[in-house]
Tab-separated table of C-alpha atoms in Angstrom:
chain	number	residue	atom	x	y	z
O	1	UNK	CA	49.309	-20.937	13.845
O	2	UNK	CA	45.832	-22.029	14.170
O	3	UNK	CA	43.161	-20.096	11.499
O	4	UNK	CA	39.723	-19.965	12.796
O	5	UNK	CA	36.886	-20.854	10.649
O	6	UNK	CA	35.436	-18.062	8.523
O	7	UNK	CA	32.214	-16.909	10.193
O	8	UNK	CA	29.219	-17.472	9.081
O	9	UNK	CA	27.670	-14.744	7.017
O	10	UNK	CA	26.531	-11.419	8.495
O	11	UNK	CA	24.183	-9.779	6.222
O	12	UNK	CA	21.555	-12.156	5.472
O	13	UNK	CA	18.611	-10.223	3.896
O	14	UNK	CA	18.197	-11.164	0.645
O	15	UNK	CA	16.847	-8.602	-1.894
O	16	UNK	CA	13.829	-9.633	-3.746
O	17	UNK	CA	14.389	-9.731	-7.695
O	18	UNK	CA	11.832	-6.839	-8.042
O	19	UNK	CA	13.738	-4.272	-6.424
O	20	UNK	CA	17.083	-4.961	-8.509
O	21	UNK	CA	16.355	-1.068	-10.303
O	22	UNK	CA	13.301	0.034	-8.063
O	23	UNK	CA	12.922	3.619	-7.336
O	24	UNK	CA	10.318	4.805	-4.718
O	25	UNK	CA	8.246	7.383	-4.273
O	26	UNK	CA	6.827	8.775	-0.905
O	27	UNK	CA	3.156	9.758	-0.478
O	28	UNK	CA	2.144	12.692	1.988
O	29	UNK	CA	-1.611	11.679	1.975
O	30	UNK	CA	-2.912	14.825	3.495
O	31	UNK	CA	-1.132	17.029	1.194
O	32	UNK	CA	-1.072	14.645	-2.612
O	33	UNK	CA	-4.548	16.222	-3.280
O	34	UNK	CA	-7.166	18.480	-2.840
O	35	UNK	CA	-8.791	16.005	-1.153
O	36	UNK	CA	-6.155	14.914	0.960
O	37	UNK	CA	-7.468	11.058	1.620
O	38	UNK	CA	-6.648	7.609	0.011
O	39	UNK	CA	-9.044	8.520	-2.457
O	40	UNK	CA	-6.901	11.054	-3.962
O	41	UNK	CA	-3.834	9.118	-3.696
O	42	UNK	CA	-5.461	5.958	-5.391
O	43	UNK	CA	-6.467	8.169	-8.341
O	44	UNK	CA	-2.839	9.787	-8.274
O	45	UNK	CA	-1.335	5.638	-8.919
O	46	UNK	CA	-0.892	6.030	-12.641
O	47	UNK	CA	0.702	9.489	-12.275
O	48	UNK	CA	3.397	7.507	-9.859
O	49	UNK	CA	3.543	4.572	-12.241
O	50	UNK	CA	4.908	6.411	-14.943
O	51	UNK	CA	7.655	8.578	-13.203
O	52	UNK	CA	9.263	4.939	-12.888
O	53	UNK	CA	8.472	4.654	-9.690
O	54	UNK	CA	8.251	1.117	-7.945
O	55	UNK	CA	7.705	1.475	-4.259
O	56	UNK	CA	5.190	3.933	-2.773
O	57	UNK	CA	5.722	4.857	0.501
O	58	UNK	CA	3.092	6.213	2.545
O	59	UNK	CA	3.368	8.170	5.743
O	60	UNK	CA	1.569	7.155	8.705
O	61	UNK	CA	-2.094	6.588	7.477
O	62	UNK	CA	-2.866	5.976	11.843
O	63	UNK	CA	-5.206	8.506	13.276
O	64	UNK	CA	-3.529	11.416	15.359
O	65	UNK	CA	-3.101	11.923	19.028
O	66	UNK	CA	-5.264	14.966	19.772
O	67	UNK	CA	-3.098	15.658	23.613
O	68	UNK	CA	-0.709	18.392	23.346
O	69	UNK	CA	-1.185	18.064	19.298
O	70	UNK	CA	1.202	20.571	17.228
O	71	UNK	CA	-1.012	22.745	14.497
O	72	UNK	CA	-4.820	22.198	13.897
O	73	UNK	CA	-4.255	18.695	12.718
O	74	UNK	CA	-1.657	17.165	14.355
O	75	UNK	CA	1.691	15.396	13.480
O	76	UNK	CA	0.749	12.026	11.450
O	77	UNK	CA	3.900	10.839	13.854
O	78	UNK	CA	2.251	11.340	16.936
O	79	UNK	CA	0.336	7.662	16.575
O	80	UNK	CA	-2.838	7.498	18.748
O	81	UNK	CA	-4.086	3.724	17.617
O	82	UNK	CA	-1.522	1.597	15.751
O	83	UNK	CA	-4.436	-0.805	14.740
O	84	UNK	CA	-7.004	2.136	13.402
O	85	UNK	CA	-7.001	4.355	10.254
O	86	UNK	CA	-6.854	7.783	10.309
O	87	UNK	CA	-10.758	8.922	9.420
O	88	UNK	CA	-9.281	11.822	7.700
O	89	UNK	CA	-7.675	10.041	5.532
O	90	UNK	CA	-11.159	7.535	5.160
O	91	UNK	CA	-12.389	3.991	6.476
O	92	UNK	CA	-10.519	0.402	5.768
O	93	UNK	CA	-12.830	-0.047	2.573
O	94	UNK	CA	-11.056	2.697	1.627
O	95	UNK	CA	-7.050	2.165	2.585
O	96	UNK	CA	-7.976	-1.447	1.176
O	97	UNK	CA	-9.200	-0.007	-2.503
O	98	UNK	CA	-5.700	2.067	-2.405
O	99	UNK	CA	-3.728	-0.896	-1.839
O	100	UNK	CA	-5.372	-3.041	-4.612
O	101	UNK	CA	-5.003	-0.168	-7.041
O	102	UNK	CA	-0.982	-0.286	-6.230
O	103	UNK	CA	-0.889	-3.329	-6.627
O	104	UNK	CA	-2.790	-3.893	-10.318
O	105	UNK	CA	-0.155	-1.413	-11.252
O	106	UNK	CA	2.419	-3.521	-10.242
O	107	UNK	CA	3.213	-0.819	-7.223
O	108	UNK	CA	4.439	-2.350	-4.121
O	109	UNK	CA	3.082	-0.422	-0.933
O	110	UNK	CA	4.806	-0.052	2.152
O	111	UNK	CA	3.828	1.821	5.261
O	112	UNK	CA	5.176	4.391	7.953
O	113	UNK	CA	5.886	2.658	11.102
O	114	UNK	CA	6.420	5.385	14.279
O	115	UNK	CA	7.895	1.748	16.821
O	116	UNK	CA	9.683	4.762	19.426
O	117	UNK	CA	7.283	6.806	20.616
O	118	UNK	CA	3.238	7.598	20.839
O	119	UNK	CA	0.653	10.285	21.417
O	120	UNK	CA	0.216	11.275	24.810
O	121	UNK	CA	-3.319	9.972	24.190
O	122	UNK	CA	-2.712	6.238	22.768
O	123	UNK	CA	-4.826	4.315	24.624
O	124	UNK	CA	-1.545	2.101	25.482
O	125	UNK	CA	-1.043	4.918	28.034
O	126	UNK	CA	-3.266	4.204	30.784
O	127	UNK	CA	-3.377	0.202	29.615
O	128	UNK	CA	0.275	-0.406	29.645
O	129	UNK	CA	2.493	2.582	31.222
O	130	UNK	CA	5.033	0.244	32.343
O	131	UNK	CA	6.126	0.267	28.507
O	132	UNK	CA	7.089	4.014	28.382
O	133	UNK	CA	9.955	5.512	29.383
O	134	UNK	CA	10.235	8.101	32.128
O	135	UNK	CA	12.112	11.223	32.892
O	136	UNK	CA	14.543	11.521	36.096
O	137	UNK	CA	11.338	12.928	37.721
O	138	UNK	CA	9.302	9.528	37.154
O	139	UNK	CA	7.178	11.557	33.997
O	140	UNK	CA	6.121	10.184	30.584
O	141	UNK	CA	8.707	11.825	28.361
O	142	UNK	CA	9.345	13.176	24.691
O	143	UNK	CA	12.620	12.262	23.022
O	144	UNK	CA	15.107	13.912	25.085
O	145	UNK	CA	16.715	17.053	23.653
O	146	UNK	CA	13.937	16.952	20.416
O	147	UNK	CA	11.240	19.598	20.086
O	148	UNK	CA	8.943	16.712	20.025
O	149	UNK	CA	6.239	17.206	23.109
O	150	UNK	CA	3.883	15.954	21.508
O	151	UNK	CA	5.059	12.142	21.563
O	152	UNK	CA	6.014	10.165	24.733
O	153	UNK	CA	8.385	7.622	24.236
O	154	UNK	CA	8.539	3.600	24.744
O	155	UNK	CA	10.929	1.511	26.582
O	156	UNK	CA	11.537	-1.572	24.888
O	157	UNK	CA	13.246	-3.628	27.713
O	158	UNK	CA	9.600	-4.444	28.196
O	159	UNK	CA	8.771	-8.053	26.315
O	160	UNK	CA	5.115	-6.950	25.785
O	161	UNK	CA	5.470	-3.949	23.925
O	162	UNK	CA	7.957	-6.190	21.549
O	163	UNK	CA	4.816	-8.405	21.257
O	164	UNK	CA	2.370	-5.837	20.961
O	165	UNK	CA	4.222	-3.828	18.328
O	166	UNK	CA	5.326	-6.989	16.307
O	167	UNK	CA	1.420	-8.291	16.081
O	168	UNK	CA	0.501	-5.152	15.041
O	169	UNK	CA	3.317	-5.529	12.243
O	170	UNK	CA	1.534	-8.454	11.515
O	171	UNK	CA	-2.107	-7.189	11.337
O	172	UNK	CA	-1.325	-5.250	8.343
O	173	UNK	CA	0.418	-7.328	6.476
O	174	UNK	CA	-2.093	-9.747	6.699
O	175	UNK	CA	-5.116	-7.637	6.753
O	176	UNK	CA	-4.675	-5.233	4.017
O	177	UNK	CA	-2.049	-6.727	2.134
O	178	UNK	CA	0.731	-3.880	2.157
O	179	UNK	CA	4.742	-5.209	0.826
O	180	UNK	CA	6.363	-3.402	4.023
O	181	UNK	CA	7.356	-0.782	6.211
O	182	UNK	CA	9.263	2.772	6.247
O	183	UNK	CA	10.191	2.694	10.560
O	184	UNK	CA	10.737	6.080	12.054
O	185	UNK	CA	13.780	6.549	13.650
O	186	UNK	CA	14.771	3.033	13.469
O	187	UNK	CA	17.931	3.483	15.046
O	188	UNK	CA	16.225	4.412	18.505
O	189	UNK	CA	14.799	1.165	18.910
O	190	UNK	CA	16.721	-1.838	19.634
O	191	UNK	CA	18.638	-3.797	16.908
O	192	UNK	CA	17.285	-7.002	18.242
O	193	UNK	CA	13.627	-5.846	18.228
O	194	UNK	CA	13.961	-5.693	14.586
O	195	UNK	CA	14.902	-8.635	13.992
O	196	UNK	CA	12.420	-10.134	15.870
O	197	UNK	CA	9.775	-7.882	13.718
O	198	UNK	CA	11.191	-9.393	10.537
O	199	UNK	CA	11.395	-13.160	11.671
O	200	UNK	CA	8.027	-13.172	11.990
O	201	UNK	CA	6.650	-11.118	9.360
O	202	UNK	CA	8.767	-13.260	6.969
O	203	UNK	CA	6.315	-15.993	8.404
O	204	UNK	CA	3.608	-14.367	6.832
O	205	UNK	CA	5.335	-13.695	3.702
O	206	UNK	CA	8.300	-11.314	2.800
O	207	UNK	CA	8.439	-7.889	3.211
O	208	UNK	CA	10.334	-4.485	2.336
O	209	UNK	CA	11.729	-2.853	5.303
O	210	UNK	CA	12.920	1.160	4.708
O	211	UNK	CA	14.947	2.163	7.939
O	212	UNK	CA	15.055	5.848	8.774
O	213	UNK	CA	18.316	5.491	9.951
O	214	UNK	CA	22.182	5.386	8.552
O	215	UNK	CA	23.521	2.452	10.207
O	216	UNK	CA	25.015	-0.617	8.537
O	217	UNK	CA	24.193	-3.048	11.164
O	218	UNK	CA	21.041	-2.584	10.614
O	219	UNK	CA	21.015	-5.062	7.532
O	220	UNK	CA	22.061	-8.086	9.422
O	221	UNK	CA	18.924	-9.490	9.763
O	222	UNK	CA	16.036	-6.975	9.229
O	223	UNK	CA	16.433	-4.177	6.786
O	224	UNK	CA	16.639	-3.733	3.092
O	225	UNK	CA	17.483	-0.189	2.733
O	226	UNK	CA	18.332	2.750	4.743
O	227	UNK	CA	18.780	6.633	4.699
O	228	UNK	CA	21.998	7.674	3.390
O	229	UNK	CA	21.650	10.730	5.469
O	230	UNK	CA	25.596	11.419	4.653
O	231	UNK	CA	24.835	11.345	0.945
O	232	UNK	CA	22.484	14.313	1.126
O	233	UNK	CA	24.532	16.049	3.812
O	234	UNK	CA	27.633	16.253	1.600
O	235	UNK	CA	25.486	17.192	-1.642
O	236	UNK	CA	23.574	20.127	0.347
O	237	UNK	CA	27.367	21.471	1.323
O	238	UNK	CA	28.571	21.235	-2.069
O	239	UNK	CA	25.490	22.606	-3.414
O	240	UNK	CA	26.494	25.873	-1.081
O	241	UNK	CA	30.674	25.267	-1.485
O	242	UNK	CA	30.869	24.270	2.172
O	243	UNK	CA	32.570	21.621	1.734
O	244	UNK	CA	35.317	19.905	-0.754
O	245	UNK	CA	34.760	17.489	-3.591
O	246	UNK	CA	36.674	15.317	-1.578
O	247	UNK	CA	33.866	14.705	0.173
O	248	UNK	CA	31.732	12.987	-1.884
O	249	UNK	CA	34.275	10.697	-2.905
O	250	UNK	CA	35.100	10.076	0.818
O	251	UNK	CA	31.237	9.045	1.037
O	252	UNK	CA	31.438	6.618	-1.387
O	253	UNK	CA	34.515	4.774	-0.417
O	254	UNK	CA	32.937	4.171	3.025
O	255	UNK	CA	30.042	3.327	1.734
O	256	UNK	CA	32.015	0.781	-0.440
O	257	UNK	CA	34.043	-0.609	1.753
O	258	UNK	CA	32.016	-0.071	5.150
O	259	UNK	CA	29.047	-1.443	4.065
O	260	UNK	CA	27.682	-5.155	2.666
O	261	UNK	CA	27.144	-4.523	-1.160
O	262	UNK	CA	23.812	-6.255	-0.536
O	263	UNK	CA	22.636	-2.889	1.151
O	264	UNK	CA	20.850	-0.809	-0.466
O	265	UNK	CA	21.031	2.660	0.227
O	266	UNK	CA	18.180	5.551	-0.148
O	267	UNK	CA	19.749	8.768	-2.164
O	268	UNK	CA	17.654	11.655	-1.940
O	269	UNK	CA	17.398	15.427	-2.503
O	270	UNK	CA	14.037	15.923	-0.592
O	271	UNK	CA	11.909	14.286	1.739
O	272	UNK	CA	8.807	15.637	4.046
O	273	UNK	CA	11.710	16.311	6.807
O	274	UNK	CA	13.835	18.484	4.429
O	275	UNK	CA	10.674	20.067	2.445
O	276	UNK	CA	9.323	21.040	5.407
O	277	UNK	CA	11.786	22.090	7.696
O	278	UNK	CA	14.908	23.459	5.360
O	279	UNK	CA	13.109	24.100	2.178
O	280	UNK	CA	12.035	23.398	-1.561
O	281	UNK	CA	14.589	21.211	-3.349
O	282	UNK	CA	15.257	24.343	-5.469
O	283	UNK	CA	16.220	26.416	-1.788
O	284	UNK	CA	18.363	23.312	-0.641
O	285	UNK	CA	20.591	22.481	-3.943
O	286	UNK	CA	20.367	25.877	-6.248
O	287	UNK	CA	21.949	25.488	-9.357
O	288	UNK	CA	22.992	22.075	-7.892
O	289	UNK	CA	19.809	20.440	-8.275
O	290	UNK	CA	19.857	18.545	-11.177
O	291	UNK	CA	23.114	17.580	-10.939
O	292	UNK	CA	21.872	16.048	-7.478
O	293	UNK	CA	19.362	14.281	-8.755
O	294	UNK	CA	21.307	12.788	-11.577
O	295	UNK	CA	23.679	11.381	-9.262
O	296	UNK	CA	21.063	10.269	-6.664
O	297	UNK	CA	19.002	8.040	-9.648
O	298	UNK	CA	22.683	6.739	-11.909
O	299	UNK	CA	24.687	6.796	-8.643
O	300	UNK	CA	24.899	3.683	-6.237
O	301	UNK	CA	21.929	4.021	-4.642
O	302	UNK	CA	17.795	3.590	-4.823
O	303	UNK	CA	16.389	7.266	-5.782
O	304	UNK	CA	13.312	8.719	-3.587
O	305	UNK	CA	11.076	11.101	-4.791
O	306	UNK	CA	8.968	13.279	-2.947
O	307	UNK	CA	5.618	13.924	-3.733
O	308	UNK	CA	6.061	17.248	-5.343
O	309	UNK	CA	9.449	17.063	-6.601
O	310	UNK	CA	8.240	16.004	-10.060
O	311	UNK	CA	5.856	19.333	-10.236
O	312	UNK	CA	8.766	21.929	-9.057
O	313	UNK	CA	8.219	21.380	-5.316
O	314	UNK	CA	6.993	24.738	-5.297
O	315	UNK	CA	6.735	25.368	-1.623
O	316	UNK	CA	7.211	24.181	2.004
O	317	UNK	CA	4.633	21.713	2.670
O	318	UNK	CA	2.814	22.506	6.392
O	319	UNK	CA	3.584	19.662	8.567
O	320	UNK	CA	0.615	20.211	10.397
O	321	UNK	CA	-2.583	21.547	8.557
O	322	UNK	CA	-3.485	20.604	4.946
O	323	UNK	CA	-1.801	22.142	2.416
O	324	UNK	CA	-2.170	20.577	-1.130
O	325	UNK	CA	0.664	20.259	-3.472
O	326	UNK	CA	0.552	22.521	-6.419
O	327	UNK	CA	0.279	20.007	-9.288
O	328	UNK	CA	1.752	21.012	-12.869
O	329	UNK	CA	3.987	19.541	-15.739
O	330	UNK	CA	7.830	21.171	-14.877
O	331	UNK	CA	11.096	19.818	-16.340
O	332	UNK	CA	12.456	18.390	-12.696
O	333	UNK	CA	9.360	15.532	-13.544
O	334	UNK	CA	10.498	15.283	-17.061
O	335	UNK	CA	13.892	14.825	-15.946
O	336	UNK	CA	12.925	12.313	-13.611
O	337	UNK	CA	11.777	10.294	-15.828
O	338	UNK	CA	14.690	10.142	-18.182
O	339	UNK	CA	16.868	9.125	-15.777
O	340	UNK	CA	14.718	6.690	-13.915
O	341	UNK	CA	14.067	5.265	-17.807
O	342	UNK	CA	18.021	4.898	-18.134
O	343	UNK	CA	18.145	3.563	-15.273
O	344	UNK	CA	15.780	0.531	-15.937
O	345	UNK	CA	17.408	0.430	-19.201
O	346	UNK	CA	21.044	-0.695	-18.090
O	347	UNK	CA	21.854	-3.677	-15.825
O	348	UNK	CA	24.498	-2.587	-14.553
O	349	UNK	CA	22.785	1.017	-13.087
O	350	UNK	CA	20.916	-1.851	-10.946
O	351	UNK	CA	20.891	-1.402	-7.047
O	352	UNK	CA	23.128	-2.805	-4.672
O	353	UNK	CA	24.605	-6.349	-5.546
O	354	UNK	CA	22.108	-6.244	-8.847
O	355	UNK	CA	23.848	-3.435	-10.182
O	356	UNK	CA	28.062	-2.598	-10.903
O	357	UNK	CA	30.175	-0.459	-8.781
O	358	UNK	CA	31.214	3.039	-9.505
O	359	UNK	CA	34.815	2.971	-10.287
O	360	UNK	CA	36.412	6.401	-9.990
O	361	UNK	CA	38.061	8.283	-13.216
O	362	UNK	CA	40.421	10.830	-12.315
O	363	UNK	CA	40.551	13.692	-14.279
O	364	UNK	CA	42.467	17.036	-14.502
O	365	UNK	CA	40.037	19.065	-12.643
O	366	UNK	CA	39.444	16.988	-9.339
O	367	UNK	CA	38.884	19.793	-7.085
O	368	UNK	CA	35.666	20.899	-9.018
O	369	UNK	CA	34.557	17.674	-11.580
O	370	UNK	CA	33.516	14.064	-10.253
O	371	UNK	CA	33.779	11.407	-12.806
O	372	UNK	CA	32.732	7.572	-12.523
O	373	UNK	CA	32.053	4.579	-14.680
O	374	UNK	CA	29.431	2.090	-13.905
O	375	UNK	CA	30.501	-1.076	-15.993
O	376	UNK	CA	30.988	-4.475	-15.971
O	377	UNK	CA	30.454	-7.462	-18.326
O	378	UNK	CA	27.071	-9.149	-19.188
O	379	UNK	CA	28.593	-13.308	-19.555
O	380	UNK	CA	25.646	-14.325	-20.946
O	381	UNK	CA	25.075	-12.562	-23.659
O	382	UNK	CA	28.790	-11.429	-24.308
O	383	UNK	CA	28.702	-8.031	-24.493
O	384	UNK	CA	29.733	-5.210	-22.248
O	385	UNK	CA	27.249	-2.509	-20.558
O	386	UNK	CA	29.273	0.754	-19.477
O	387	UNK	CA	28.279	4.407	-18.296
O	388	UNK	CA	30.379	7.331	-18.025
O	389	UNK	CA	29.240	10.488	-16.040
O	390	UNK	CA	30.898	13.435	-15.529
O	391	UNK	CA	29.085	16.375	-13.118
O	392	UNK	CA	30.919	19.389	-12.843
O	393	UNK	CA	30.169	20.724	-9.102
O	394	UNK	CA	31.290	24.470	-9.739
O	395	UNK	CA	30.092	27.425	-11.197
O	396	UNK	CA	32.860	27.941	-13.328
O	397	UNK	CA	32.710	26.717	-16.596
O	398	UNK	CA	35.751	23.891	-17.264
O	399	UNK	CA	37.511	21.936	-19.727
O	400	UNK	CA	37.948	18.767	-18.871
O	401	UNK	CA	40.615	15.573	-19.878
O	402	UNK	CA	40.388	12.063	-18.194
O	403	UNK	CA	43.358	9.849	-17.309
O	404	UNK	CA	43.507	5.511	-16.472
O	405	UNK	CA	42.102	3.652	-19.051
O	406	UNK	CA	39.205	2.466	-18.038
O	407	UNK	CA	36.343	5.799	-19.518
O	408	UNK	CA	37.933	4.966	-23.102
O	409	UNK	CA	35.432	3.900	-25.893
O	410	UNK	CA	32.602	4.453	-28.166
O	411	UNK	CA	29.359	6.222	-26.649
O	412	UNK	CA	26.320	7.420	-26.993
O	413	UNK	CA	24.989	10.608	-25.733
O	414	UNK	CA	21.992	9.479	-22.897
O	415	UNK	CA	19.667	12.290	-24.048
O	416	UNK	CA	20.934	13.899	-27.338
O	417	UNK	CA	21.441	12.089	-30.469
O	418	UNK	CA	24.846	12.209	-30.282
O	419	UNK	CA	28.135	9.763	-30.717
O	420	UNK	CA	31.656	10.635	-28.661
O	421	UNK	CA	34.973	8.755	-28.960
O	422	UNK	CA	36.611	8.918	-25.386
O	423	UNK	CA	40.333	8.306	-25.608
O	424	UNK	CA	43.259	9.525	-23.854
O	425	UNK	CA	43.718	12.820	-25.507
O	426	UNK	CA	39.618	14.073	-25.705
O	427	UNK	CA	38.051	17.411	-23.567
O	428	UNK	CA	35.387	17.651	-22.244
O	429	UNK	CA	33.513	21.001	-22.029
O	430	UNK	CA	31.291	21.871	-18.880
O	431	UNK	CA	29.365	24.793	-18.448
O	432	UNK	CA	28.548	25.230	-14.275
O	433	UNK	CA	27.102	22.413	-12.890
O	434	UNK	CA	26.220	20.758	-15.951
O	435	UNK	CA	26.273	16.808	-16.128
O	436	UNK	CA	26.729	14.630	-18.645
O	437	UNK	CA	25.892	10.924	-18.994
O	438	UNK	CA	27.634	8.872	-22.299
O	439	UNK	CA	26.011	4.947	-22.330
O	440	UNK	CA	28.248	3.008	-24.331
């Protein structure tokens, strides 16, 4: 029997060495600060810095669509110049001064890209409405079945939208210097497209591309990360007991074996889509919460944070008027930055193909307890890294014994000054929802 050659490889973006434990951090510029402009952002860079935070993502910093606008100021989705800055947000001098900040801080800035759809009043509209798709009635159209009317979509059959978009791509990279792109609901635009965006922007020089989407084909050739939708999903149900446990570990082994290791996937508990429209991080997870974001930061996975998150998220954010976040110390920041610090600490918490696998450890309570190692051994210097977490996703409070091999050893306590001995025989003691981290 003839055996074809292998194939040539499939998923050929490469992950820059910068991002092997990166964490980012996404910016709502009308609602960071009182002032809600770059200027208030820029000032906010150190605050970001020192969460751990690597990547700050800003939403779309384009000025608004004003036609059949939703609120008194509009959706920062609905895009009305993809070449302009919003003026409520300032001038170019000013977007410019932001992005030079980031990057003396050794930030990396990437931008929200809305490639599907447009205000009603983009002046692409009356120049070009070949490039938008119509309704069975011959109308400009929203995104069918979405309570979006204040967008009209694009058809991108048409070869000069694909150049018009990707040059626009282009113009910021090379005019103000940003490291990439967060693009809204990827998945609606054509495969293909992207990698045409990405061939030439790599011209210019690489660049981070965030895809709003949960698809692994999506990696081939154009994206670094994307959403892993199903992660949250599952947590939020287990957060309310909705679901099983089994759920989460059914998550991870597709996300094991369905996807290229080199993928890196965004874990998240909030976001300006979830604040927003179904709540505080507190309302989504409960008692869950920091068990959530735990897992989301020493999990497989890069961890997101949303502006807010780090001061208690105290609220719903208005999507659509100015409404500042309410800025204070609170132990969700403070746990943040433990973890993210842990993370740095240990190669193998590292993302995607940087970082080791998480290995299930059964245990005697796998309806309610999820247990992993991350672990594998450093060659060069000759010594093993390993990490053994245990989150107990009940409300009961459980004692807990391990079985295979593979958790056994001498650790350290991640947060109190305290040594354990795992073998065969030891318990471990959970009070609801608690998790535990042992570095070893």
């Amino acid at each position: 029997m003839d055996i074809n050659p292998v194939p040539k490889k499939r998923y050929n973006v490469l992950q820059p060495e910068w991002s092997s434990h990166a964490v980012i951090y996404q910016v709502n510029t009308r609602q960071f600060s009182e002032q809600g402009n770059f200027e208030g952002v820029r000032k906010g860079l150190s605050h970001i810095k020192s969460l751990g935070a690597d990547i700050v993502w800003l939403m779309p910093v384009h000025p608004i669509g004003k036609k059949n606008k939703k609120g008194e100021l509009g959706s920062p989705y609905a895009v009305k110049d993809y070449l302009a800055i919003n003026p409520e947000f300032g001038s170019e001098e000013d977007f410019k001064a932001l992005v030079d900040e980031a990057h003396k801080l050794s930030l990396k800035v990437i931008i929200d890209w809305v490639p599907n759809h447009s205000a009603w009043d983009n002046p692409l509209v009356e120049q070009h409405p070949e490039w938008y798709a119509k309704d069975y009635k011959g109308d400009f159209r929203p995104s069918p079945w979405w309570d979006w009317s204040d967008i009209i979509e694009f058809d991108y059959e048409h070869v000069g939208l694909r150049k018009y978009m990707i040059n626009a791509l282009c113009y910021w990279v090379e005019k103000f210097d940003i490291d990439g792109f967060r693009c809204d609901v990827a998945g609606y635009v054509p495969n293909d497209f992207w990698q045409q965006a990405v061939q030439t922007l790599s011209a210019i020089r690489p660049v981070f591309m965030l895809a709003e989407w949960e698809n692994r084909d999506l990696h081939e050739n154009a994206f670094n990360m994307t959403y892993a939708w199903s992660w949250n999903e599952t947590l939020h149900e287990l957060a309310h007991g909705k679901c099983s446990l089994d759920r989460l570990r059914k998550y991870y082994s597709w996300n094991e074996r369905s996807w290229p290791h080199s993928a890196y996937r965004m874990t998240f508990v909030s976001n300006h889509d979830k604040n927003a429209w179904d709540g505080t991080q507190r309302e989504q997870f409960g008692y869950a919460l920091e068990a959530c974001i735990a897992l989301s930061v020493i999990g497989e996975g890069m961890p997101l944070i949303h502006n807010g998150q780090e001061a208690g998220e105290t609220k719903r954010l208005a999507f659509f008027e100015h409404d500042p976040i309410h800025w204070q110390e609170h132990e969700i920041g403070n746990l943040y930055r433990k973890l993210i610090a842990l993370k740095k600490s240990k190669a193998v918490l590292g993302n995607g193909e940087y970082g080791a696998r998480m290995i299930q450890v059964p245990n005697s309570k796998m309806d309610k307890v999820f247990s992993f190692v991350r672990c594998n051994e450093n060659e060069n210097e000759n010594e093993n890294e390993k990490v053994f977490v245990v989150i107990n996703f009940s409300n009961e409070q459980l004692e807990v014994t391990f079985e295979e091999p593979l958790f056994e050893g001498e650790y350290a306590h991640w947060e109190r000054d305290e040594k354990k001995t795992f073998g065969a025989d030891s318990v471990c003691k959970l009070t609801p929802w608690q998790f535990e981290i042992w570095v070893a």
